[in-house]
PDB file of C-alpha atoms in Angstrom:
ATOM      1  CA  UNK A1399       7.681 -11.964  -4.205  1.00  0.00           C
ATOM      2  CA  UNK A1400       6.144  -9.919  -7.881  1.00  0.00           C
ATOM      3  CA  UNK A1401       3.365 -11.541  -9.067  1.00  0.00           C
ATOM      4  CA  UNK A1402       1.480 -10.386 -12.047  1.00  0.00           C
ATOM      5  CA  UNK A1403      -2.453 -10.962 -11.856  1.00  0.00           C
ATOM      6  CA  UNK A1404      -3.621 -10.991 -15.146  1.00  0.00           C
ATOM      7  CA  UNK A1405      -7.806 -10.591 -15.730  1.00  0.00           C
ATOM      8  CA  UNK A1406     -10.369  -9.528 -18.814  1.00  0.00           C
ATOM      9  CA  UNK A1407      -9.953 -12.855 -21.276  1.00  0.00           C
ATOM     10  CA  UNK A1408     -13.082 -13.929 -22.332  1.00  0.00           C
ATOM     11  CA  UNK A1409     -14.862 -14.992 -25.274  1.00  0.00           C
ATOM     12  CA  UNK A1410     -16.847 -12.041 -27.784  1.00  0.00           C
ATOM     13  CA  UNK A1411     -17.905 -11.857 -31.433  1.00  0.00           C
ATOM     14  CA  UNK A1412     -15.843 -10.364 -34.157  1.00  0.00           C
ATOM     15  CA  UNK A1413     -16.251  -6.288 -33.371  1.00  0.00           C
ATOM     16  CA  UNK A1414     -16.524  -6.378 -30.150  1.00  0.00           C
ATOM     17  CA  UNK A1415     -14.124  -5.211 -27.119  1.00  0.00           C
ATOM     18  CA  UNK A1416     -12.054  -6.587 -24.093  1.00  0.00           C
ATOM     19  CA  UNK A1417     -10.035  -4.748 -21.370  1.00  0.00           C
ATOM     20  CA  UNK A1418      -7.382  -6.921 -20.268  1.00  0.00           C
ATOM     21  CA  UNK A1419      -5.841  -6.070 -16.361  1.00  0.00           C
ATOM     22  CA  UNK A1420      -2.644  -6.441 -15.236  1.00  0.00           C
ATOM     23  CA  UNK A1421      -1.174  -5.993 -11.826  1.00  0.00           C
ATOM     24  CA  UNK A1422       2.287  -6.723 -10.224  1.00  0.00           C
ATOM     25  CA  UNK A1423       1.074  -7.464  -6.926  1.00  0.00           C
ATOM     26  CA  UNK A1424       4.091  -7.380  -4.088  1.00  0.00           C
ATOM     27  CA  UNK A1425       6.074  -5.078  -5.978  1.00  0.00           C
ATOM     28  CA  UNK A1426       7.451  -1.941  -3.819  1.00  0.00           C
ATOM     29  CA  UNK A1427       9.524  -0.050  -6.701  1.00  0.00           C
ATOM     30  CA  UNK A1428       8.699   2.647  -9.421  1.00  0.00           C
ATOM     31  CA  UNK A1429       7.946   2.579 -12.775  1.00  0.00           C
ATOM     32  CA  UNK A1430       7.274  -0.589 -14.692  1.00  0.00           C
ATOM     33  CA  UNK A1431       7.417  -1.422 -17.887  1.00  0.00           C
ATOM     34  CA  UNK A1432       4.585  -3.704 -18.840  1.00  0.00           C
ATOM     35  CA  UNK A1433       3.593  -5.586 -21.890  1.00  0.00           C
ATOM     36  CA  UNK A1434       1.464  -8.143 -23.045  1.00  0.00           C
ATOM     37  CA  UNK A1435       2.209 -11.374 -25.635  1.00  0.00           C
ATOM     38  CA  UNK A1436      -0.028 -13.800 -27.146  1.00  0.00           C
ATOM     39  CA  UNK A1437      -0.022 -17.385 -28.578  1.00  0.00           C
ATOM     40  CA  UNK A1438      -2.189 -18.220 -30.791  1.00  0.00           C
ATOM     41  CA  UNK A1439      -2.449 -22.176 -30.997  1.00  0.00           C
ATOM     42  CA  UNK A1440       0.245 -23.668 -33.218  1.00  0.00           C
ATOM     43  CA  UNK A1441       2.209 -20.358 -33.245  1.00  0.00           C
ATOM     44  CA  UNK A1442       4.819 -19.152 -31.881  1.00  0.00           C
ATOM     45  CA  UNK A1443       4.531 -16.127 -29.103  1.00  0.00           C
ATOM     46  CA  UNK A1444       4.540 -12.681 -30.178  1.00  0.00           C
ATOM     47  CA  UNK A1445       4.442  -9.567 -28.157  1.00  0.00           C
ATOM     48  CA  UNK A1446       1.575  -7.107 -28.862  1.00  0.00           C
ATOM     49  CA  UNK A1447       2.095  -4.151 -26.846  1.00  0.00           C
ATOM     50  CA  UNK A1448       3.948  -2.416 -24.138  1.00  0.00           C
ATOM     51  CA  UNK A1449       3.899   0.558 -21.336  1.00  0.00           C
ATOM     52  CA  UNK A1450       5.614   2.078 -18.632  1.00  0.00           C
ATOM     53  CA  UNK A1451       3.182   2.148 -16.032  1.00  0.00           C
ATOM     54  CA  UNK A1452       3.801   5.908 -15.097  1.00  0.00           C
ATOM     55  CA  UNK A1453       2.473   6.602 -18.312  1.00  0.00           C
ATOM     56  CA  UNK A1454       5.568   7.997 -20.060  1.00  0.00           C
ATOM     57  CA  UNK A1455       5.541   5.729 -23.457  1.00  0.00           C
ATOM     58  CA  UNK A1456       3.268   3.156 -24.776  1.00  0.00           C
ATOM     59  CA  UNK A1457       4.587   0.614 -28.014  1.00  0.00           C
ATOM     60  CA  UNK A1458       2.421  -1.116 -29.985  1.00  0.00           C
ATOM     61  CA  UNK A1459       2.890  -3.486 -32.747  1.00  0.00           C
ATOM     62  CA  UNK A1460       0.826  -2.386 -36.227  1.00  0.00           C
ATOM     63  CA  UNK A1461      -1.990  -4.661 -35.909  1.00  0.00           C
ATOM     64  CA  UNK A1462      -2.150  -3.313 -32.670  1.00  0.00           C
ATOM     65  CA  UNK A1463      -2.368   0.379 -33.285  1.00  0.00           C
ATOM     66  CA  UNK A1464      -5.334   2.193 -33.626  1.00  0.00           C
ATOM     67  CA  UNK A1465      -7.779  -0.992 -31.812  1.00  0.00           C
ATOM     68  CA  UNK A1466      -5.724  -1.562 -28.473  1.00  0.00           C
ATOM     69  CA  UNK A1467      -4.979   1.556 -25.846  1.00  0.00           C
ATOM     70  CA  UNK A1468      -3.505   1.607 -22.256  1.00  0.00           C
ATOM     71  CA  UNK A1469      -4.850   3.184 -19.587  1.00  0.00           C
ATOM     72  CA  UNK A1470      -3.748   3.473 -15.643  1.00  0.00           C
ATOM     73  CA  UNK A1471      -4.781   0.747 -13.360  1.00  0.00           C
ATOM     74  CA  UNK A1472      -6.788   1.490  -9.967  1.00  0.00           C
ATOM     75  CA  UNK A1473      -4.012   0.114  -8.082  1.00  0.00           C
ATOM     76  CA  UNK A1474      -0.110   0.942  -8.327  1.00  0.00           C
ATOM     77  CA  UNK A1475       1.935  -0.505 -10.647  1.00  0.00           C
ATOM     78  CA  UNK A1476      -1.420  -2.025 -12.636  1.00  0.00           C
ATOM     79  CA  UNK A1477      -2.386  -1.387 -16.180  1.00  0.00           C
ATOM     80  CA  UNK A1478      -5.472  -1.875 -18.452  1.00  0.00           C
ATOM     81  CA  UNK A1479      -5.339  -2.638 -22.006  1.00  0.00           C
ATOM     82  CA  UNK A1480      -8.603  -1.840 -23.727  1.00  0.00           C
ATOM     83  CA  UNK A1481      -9.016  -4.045 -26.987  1.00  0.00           C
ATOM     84  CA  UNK A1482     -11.421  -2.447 -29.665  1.00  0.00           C
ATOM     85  CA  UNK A1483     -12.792  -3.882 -32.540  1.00  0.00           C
ATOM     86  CA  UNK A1484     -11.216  -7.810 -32.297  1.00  0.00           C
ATOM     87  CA  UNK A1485     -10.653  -9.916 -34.906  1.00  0.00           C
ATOM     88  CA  UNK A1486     -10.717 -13.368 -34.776  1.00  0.00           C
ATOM     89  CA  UNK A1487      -7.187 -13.455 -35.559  1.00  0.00           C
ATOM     90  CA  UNK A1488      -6.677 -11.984 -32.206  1.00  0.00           C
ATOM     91  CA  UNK A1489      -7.691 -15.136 -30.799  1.00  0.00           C
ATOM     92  CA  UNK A1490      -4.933 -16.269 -28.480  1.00  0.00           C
ATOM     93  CA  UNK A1491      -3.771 -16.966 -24.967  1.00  0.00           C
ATOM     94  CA  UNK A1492      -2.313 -13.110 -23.229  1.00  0.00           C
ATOM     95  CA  UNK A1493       0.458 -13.527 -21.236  1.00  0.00           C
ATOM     96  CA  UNK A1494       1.373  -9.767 -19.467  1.00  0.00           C
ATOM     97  CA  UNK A1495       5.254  -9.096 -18.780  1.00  0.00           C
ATOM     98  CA  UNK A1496       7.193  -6.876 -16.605  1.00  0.00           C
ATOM     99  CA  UNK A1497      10.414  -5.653 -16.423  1.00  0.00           C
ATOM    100  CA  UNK A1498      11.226  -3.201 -13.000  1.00  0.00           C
ATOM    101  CA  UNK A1499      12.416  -0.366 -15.353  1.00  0.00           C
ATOM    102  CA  UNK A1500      10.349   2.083 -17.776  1.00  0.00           C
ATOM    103  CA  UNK A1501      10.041   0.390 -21.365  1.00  0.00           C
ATOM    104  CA  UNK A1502      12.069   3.102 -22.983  1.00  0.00           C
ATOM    105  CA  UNK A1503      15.000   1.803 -21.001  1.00  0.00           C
ATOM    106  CA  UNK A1504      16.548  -0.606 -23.281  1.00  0.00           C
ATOM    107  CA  UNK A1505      19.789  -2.361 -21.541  1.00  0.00           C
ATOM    108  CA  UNK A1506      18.253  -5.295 -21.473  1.00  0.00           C
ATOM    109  CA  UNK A1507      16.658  -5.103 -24.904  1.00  0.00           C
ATOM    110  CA  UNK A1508      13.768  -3.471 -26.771  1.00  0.00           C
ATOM    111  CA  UNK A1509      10.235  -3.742 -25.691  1.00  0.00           C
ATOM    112  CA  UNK A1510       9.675  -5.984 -27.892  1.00  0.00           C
ATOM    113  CA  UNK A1511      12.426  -8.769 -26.308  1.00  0.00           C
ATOM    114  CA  UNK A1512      10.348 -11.383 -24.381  1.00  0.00           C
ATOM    115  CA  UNK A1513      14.129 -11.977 -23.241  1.00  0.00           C
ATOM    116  CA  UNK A1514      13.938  -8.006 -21.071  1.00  0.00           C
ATOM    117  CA  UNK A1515      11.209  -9.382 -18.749  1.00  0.00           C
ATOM    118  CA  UNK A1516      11.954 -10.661 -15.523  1.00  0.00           C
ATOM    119  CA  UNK A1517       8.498 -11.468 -14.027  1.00  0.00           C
ATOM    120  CA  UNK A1518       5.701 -13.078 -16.538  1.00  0.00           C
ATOM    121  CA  UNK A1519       1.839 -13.791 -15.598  1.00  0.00           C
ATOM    122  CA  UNK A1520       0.316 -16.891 -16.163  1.00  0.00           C
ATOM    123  CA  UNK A1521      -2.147 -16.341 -19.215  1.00  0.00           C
ATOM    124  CA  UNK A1522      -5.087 -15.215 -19.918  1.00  0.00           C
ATOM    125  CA  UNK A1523      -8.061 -16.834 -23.196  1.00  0.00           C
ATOM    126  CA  UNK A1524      -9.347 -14.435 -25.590  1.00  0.00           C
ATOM    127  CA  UNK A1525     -11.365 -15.876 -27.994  1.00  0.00           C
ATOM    128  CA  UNK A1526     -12.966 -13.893 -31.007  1.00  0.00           C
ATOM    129  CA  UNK A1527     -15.390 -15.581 -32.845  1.00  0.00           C
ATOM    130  CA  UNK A1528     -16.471 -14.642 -36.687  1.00  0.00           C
TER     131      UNK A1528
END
């Protein structure tokens, strides 16, 4: 069975950084494409940002650009997603998605479409104080 470990929540001041993990441990195939969500209490969940894990194409939503970057895992089929200057607005729970195909494969939706993911991890806190 694919299970996606998730690691990196934690709690930091306004400025500061996290690196959030993600690995799909058990899975034998190729390219991923990964992406991570958050809920914020009260609030609906949103996706944040996405990548195939060969490295091929990266998505990010625009509060996400130019403070969060991937980066290759250690392991297979892992990714990091480094989080620069947080706001407290980023305060949420992170829940990483896959889906066993690259992100820019979109017949079963953009990657964007919580709906395209077939294996979700369980959550992980990141709390940003001000």
């Amino acid at each position: 069975d694919v299970r996606l470990v998730e690691s990196g929540g934690a709690s930091v001041p306004a400025g500061g950084s996290l690196r959030l993990s993600c690995t799909a441990s058990g899975y034998t195939g190729s390219t991923m494409c990964m992406a991570w969500f958050r809920q914020a209490p009260g609030k609906d969940r949103e996706a944040v940002a996405a990548s195939s894990t060969g490295g091929t194409d990266s998505y990010y939503t625009a509060s996400a650009e130019g403070r969060f970057t991937f980066s290759q895992g250690d392991a297979k089929n892992s990714l990091y997603l480094q989080m620069n200057s947080l706001k407290p607005e980023d305060t949420a729970v992170y829940f990483c998605a896959a889906d066993p195909v690259p992100c820019y494969s979109t017949y079963r939706g953009l990657w964007r479409d919580e709906s395209r993911y077939v294996y979700w991890g369980q959550g992980t806190q990141v709390t940003v104080s001000s």
